[in-house]
Tab-separated table of N, CA and C in Angstrom:
chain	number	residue	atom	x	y	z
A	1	UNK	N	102.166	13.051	133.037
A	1	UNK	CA	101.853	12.643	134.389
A	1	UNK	C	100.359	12.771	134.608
A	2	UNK	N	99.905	12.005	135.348
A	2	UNK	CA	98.339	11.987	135.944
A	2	UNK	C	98.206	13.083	137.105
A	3	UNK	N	97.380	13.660	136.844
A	3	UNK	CA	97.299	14.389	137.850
A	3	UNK	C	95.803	14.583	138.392
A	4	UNK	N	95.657	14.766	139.673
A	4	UNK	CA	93.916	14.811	140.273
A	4	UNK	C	94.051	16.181	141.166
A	5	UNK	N	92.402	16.083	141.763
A	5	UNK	CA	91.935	17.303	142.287
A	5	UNK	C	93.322	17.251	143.601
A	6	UNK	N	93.698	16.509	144.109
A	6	UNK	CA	94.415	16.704	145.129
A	6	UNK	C	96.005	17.009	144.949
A	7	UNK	N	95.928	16.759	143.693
A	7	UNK	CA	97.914	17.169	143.094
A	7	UNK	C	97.785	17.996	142.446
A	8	UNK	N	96.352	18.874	141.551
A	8	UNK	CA	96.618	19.755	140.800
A	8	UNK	C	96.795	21.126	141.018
A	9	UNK	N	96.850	21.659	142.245
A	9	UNK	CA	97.595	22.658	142.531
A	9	UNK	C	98.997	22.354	142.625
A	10	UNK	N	99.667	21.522	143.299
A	10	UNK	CA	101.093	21.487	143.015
A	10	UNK	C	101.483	21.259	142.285
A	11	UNK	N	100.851	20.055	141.143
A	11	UNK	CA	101.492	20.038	139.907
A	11	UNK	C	101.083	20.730	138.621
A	12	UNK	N	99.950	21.566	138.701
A	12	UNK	CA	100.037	22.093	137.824
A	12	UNK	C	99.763	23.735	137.764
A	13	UNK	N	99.215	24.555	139.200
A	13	UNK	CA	99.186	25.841	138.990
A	13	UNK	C	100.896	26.245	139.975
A	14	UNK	N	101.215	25.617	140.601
A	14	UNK	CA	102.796	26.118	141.284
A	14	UNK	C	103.540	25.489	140.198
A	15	UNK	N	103.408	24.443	139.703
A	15	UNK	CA	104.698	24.539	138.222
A	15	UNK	C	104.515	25.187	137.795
A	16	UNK	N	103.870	25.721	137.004
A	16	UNK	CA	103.617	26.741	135.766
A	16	UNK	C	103.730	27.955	136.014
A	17	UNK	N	104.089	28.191	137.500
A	17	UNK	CA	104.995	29.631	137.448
A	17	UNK	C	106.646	29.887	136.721
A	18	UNK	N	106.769	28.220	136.729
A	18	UNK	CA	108.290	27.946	136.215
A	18	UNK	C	108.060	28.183	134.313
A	19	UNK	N	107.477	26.658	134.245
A	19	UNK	CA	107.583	26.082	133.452
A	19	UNK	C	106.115	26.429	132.717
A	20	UNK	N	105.714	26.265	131.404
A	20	UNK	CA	104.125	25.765	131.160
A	20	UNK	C	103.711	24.458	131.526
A	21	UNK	N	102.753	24.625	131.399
A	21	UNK	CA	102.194	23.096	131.557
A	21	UNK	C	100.553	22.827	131.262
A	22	UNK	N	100.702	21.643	129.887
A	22	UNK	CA	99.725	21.378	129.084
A	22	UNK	C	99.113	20.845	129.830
A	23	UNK	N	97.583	21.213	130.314
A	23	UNK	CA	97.138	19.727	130.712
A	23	UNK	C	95.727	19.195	129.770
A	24	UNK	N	95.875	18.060	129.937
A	24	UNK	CA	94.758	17.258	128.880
A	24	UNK	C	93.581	16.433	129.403
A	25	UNK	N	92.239	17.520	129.393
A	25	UNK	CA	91.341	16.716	130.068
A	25	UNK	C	90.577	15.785	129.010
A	26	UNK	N	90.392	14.227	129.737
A	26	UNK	CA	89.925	13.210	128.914
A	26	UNK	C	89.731	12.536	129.907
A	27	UNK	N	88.830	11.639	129.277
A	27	UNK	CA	87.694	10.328	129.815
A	27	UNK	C	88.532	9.009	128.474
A	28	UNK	N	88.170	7.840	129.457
A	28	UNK	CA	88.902	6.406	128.989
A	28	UNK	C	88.249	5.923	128.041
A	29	UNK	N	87.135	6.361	127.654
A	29	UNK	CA	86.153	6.111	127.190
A	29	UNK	C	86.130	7.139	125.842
A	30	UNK	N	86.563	7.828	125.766
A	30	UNK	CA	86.210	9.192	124.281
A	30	UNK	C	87.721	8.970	123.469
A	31	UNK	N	87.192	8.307	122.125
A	31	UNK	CA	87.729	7.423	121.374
A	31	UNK	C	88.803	8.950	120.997
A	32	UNK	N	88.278	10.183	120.848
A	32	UNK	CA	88.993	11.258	120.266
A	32	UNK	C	90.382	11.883	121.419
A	33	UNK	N	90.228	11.562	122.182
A	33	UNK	CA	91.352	11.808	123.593
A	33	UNK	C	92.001	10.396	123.748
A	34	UNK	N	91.321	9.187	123.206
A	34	UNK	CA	92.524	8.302	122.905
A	34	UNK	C	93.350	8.720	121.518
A	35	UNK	N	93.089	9.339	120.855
A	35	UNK	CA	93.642	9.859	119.395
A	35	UNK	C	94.682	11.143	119.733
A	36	UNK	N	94.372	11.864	120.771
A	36	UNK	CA	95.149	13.180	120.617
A	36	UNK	C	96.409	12.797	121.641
A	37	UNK	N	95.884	11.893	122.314
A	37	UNK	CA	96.947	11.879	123.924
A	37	UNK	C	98.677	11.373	123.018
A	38	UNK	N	98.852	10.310	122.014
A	38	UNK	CA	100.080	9.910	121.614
A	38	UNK	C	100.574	11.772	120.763
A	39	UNK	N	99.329	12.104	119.871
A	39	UNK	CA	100.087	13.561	119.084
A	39	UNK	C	100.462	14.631	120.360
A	40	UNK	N	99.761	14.680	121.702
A	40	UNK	CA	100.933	15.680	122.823
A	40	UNK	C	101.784	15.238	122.947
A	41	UNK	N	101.485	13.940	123.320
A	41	UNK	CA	102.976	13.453	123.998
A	41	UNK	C	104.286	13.647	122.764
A	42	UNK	N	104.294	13.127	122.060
A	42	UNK	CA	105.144	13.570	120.854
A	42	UNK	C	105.337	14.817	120.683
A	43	UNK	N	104.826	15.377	120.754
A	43	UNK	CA	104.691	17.326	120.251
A	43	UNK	C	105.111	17.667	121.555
A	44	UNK	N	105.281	17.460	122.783
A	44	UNK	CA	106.074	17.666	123.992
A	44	UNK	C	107.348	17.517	124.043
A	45	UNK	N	107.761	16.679	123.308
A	45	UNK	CA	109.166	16.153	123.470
A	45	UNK	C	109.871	17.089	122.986
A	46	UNK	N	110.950	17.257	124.013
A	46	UNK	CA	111.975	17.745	123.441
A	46	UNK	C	111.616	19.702	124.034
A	47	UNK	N	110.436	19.796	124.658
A	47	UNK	CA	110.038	21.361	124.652
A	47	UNK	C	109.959	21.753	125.761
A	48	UNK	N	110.189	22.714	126.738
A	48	UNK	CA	110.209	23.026	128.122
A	48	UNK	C	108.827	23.180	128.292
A	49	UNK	N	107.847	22.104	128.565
A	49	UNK	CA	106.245	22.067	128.683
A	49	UNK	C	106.478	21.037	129.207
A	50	UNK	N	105.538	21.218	130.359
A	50	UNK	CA	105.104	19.631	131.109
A	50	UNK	C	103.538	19.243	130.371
A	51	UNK	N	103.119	17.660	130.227
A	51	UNK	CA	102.335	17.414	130.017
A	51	UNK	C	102.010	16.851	131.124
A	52	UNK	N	100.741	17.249	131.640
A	52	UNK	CA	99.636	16.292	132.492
A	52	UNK	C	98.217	16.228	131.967
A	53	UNK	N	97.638	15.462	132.903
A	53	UNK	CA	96.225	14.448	132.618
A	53	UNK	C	95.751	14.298	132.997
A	54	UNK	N	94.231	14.999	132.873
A	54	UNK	CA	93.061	14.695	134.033
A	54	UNK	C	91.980	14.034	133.723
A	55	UNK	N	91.936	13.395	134.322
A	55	UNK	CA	90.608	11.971	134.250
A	55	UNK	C	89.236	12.817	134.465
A	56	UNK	N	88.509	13.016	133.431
A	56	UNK	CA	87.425	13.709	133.954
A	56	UNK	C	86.339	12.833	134.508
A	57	UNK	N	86.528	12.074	134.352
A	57	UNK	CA	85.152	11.215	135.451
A	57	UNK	C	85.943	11.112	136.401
A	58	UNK	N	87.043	10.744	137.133
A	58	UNK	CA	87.870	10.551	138.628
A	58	UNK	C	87.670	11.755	139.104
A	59	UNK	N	87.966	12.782	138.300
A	59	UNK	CA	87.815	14.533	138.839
A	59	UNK	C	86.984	15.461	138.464
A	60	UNK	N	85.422	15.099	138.580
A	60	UNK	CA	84.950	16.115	137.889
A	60	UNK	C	84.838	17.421	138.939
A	61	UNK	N	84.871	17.513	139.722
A	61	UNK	CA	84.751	18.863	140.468
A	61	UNK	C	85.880	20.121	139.761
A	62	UNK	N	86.994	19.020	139.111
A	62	UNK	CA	88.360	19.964	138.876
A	62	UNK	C	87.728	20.324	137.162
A	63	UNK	N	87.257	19.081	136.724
A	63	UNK	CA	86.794	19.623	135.434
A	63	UNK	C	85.619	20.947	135.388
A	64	UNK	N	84.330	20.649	136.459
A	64	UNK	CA	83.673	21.631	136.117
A	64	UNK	C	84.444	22.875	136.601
A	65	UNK	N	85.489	23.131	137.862
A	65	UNK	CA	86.050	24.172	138.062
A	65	UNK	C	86.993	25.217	136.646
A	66	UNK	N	87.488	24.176	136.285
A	66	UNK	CA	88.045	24.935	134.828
A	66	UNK	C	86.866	24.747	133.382
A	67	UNK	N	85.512	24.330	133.816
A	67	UNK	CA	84.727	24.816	132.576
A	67	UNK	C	85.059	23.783	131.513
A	68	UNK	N	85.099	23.052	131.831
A	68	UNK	CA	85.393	21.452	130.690
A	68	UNK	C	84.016	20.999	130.297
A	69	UNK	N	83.354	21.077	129.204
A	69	UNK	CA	81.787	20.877	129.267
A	69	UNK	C	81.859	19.751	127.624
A	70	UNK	N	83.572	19.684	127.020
A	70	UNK	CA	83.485	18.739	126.064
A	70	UNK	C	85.265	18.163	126.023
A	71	UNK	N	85.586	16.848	125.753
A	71	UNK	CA	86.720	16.737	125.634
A	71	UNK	C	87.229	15.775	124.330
A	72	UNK	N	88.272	16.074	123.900
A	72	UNK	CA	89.585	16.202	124.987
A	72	UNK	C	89.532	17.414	125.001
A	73	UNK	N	90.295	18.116	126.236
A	73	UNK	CA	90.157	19.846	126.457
A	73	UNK	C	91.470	19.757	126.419
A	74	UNK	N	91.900	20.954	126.136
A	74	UNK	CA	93.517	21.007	126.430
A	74	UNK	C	93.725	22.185	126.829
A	75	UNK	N	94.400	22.347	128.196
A	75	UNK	CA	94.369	23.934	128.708
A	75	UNK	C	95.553	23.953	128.977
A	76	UNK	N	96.639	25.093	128.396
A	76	UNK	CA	97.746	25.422	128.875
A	76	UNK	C	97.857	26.423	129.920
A	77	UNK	N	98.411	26.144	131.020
A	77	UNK	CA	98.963	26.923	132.100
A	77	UNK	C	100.362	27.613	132.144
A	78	UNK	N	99.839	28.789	132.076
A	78	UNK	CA	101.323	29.770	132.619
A	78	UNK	C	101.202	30.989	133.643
A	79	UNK	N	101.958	30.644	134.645
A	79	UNK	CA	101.789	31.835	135.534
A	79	UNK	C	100.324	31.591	136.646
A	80	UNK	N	99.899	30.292	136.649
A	80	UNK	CA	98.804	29.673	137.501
A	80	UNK	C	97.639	30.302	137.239
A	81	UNK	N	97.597	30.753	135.449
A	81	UNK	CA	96.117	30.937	134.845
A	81	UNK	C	96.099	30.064	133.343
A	82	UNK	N	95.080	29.808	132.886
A	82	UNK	CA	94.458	29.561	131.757
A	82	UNK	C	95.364	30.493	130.523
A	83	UNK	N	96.191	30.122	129.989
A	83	UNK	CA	96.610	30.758	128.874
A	83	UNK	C	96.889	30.685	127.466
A	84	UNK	N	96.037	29.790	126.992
A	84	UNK	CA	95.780	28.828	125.810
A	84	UNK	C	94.689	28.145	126.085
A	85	UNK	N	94.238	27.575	125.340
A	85	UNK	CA	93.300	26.437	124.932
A	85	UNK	C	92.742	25.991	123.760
A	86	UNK	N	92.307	24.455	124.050
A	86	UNK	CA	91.370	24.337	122.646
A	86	UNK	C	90.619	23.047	123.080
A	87	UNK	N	89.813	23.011	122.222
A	87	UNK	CA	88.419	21.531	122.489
A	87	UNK	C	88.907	20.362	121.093
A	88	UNK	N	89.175	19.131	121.553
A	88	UNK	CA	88.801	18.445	119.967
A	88	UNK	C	89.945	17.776	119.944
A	89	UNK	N	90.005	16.863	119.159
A	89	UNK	CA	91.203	15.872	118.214
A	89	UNK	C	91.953	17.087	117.534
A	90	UNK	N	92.946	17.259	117.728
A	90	UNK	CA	93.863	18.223	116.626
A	90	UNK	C	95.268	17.055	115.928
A	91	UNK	N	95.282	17.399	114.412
A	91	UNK	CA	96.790	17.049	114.427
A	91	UNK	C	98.168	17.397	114.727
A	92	UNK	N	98.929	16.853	114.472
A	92	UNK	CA	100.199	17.526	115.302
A	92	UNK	C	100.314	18.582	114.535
A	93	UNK	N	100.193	19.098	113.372
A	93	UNK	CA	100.655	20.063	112.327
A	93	UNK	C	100.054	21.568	113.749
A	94	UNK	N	98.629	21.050	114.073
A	94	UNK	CA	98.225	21.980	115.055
A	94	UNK	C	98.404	21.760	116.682
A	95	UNK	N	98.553	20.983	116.794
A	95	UNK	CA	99.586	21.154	118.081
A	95	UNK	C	100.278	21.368	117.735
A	96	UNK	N	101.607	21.441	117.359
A	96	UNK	CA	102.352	22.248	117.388
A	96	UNK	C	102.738	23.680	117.573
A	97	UNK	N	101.849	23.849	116.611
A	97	UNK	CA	101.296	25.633	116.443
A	97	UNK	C	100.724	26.215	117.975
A	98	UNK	N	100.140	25.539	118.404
A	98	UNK	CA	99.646	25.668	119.655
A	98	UNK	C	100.659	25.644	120.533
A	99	UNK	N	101.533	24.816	120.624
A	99	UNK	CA	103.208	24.796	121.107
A	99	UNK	C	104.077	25.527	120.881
A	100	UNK	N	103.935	25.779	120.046
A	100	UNK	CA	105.194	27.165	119.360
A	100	UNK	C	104.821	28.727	119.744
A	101	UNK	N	103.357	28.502	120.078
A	101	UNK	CA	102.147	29.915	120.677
A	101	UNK	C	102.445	30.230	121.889
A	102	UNK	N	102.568	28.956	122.932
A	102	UNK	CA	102.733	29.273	123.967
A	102	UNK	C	104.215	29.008	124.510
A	103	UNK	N	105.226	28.829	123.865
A	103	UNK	CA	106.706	28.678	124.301
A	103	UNK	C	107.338	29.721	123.423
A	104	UNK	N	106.467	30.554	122.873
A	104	UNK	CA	107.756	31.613	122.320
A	104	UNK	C	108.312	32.647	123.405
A	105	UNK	N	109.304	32.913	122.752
A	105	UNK	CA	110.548	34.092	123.913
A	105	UNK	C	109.154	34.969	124.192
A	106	UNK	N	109.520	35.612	125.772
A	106	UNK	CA	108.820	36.433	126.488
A	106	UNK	C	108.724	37.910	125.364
A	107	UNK	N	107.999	38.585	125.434
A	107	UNK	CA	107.690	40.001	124.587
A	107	UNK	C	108.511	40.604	125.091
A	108	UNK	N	109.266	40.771	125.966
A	108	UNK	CA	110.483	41.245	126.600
A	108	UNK	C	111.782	41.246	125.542
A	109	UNK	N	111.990	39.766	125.474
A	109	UNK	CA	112.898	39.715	124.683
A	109	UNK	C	112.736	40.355	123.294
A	110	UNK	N	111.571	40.399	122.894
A	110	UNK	CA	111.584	40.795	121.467
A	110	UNK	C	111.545	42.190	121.157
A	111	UNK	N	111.858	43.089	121.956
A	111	UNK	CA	111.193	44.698	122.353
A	111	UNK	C	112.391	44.965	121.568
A	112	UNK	N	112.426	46.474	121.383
A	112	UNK	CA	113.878	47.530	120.715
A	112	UNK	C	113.469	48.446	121.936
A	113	UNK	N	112.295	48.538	122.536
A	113	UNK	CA	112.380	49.835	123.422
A	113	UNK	C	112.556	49.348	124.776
A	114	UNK	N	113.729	49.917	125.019
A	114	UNK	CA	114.383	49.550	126.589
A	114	UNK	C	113.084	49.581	127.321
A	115	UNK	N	112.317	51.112	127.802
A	115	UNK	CA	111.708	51.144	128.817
A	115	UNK	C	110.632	50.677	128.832
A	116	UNK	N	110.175	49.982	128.275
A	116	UNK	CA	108.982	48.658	128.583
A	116	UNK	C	109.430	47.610	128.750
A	117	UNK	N	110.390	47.502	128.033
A	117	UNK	CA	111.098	45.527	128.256
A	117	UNK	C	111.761	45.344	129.160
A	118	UNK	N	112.503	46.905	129.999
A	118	UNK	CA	112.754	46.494	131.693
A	118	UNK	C	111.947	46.628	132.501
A	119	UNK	N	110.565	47.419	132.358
A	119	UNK	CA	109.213	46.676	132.781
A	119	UNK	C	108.930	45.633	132.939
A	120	UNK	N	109.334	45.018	132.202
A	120	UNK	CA	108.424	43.651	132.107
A	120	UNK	C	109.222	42.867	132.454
A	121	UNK	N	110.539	42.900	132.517
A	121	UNK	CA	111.580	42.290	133.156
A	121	UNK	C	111.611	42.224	134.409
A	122	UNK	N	111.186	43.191	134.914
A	122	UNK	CA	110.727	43.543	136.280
A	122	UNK	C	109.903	43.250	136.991
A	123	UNK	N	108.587	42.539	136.263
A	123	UNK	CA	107.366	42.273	136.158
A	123	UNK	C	106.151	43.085	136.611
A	124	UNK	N	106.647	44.434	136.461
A	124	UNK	CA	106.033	45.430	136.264
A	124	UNK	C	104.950	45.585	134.847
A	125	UNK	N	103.824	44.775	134.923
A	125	UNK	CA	103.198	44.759	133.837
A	125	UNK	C	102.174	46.096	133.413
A	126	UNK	N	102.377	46.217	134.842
A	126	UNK	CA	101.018	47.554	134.875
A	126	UNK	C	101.483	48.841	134.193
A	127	UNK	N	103.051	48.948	134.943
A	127	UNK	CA	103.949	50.221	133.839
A	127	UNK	C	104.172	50.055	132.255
A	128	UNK	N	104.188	48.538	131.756
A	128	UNK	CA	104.362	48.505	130.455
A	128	UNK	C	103.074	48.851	130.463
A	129	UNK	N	102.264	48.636	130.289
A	129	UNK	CA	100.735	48.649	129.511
A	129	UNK	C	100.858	50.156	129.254
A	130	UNK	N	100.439	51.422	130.843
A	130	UNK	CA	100.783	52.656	131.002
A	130	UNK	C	101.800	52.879	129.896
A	131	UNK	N	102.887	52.739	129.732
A	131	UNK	CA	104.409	53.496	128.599
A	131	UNK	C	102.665	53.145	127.270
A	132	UNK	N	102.596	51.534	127.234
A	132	UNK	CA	102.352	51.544	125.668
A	132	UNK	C	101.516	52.395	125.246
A	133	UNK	N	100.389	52.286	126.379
A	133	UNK	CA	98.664	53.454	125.886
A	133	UNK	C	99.368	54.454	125.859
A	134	UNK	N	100.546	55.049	126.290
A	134	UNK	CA	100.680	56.642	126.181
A	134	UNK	C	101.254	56.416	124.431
A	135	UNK	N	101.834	56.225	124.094
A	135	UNK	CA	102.209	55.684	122.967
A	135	UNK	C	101.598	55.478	122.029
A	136	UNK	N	100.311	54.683	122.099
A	136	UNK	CA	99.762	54.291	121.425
A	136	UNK	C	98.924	55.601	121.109
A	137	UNK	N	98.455	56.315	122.429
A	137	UNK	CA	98.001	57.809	121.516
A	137	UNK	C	98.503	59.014	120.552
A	138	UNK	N	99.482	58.535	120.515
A	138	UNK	CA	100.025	59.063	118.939
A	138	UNK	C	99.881	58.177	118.075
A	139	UNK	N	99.722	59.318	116.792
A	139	UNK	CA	99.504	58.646	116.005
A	139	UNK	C	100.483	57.130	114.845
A	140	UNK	N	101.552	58.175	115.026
A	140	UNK	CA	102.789	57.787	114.647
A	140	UNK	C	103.553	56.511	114.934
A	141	UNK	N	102.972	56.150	116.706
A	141	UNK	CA	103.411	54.576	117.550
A	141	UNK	C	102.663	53.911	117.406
A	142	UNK	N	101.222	54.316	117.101
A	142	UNK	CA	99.647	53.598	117.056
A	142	UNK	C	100.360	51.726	116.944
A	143	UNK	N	100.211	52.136	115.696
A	143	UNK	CA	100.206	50.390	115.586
A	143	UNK	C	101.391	50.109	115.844
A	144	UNK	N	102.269	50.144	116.389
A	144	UNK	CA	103.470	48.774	117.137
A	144	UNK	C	103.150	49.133	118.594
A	145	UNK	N	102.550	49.735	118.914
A	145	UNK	CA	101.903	49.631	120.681
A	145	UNK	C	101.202	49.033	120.937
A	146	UNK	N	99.851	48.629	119.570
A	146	UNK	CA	99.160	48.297	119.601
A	146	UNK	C	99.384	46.641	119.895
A	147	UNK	N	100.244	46.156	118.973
A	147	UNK	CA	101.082	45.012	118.369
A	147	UNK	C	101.532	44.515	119.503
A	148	UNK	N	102.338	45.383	120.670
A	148	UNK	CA	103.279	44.708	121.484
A	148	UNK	C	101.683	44.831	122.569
A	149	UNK	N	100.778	45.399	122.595
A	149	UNK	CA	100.137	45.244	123.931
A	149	UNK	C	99.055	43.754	123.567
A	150	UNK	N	98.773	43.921	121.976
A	150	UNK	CA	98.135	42.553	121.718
A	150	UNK	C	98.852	41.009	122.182
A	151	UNK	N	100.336	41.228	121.920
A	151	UNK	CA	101.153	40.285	122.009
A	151	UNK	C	101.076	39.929	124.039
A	152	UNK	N	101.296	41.077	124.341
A	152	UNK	CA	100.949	40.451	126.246
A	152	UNK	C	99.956	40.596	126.775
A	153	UNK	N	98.937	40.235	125.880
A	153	UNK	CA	97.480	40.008	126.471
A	153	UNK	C	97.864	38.618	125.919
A	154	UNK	N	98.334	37.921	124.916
A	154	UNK	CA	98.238	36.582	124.703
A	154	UNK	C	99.352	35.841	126.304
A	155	UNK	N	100.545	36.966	126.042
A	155	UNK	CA	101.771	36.297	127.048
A	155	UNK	C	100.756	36.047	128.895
A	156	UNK	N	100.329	37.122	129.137
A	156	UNK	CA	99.384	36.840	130.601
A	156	UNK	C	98.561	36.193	130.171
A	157	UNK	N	97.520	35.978	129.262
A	157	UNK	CA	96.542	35.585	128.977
A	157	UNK	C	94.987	36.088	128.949
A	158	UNK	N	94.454	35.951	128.312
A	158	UNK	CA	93.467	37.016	127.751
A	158	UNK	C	92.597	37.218	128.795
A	159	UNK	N	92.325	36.123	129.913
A	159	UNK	CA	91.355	36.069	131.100
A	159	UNK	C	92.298	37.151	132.586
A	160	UNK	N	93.472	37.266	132.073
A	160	UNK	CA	94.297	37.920	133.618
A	160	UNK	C	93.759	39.322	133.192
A	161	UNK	N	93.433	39.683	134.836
A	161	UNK	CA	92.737	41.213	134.895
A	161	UNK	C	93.439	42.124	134.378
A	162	UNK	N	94.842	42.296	134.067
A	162	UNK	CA	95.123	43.565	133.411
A	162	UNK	C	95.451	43.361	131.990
A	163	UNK	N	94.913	42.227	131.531
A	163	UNK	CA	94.732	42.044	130.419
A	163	UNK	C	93.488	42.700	129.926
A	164	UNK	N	92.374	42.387	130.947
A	164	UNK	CA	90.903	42.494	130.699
A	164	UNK	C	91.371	44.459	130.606
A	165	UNK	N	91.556	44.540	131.416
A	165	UNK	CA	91.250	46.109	131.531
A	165	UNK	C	92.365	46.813	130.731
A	166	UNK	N	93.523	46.663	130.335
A	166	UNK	CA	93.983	47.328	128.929
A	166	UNK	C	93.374	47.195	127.765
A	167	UNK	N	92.794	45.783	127.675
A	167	UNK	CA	92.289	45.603	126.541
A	167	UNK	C	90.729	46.703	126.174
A	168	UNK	N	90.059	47.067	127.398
A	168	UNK	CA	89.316	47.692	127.453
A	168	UNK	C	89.867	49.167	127.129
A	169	UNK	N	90.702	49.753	127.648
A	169	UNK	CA	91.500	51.044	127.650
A	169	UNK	C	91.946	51.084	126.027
A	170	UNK	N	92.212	50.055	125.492
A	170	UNK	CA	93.307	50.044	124.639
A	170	UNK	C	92.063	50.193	123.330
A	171	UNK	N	90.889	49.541	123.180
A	171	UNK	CA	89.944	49.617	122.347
A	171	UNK	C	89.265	51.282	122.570
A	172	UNK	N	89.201	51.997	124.003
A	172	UNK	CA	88.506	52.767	124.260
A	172	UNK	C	89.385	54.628	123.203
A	173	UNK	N	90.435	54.162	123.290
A	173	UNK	CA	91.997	55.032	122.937
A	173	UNK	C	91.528	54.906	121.188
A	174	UNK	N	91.530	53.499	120.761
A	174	UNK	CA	91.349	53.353	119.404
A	174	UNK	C	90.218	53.696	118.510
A	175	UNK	N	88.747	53.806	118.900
A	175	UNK	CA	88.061	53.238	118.698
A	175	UNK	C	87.026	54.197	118.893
């Protein structure tokens, strides 16, 4: 779907509390975003990801707002932040990968330890982080605390603030 400065809050930061949603900034004109736009659309199919499309000359206010300075850009949205990206022509071998990055099961699902994964079930992110750093200061949990807190800095995304600031805590504990 096309989307502009005046639909892209509804269609793409209030969806993506649901759903993800790829969007693909390109100009009509950049021979390399006519090359990548058929490998999303294909690499979409079939995957709970919406694809949309922003015209960066129709919208540049929306482009410079998300920092688009080369295209095709491709920014995935989850949770109405930035949680993926990449610049350039990719093949599908890498979209995909990029697809499979951002649609895997929640870190929730993948846990053995109840009391973080009903954290996070909860969406209590701030208590998981708290369980993991305590955790992680032994020596013994070190690295699978480490592992599951790396893994939901990718799931929020590396720019969401309690990403920023575990990640800070979490290097400060290690390091």
């Amino acid at each position: 779907m096309d989307v502009t400065e005046q639909t892209f809050q509804a269609e793409v930061i209030e969806r993506s509390a649901a759903t993800p949603v790829v969007v693909d900034f390109w100009a009509e004109w950049c021979g390399p975003c006519r090359a990548l736009t058929p490998v999303l659309e294909a690499a979409v199919e079939g995957r709970d990801v919406v694809l949309a499309k922003v015209d960066v000359d129709a919208n540049k206010s929306l482009a410079r707002e998300y920092g688009v300075s080369g295209i095709p850009a491709v920014k995935a949205f989850k949770h109405g932040r930035v949680a993926a990206e990449f610049v350039g022509a990719r093949g599908r071998a890498a979209v995909d990968a990029f697809l499979d990055e951002l649609t895997k099961p929640p870190v929730a699902d993948e846990l053995g330890d109840d009391e973080v994964a009903d954290a996070l079930r909860a969406g209590d992110h701030e208590r998981a982080f708290e369980l993991l750093l305590e955790r992680a200061a032994d020596p013994e949990q070190r690295d699978e605390a480490r592992r599951v807190m790396v893994a939901l800095f990718g799931e929020l995304g590396h720019e969401h603030p309690l990403s920023v600031g575990y990640r800070k805590r979490l290097a400060a504990l290690l390091y």
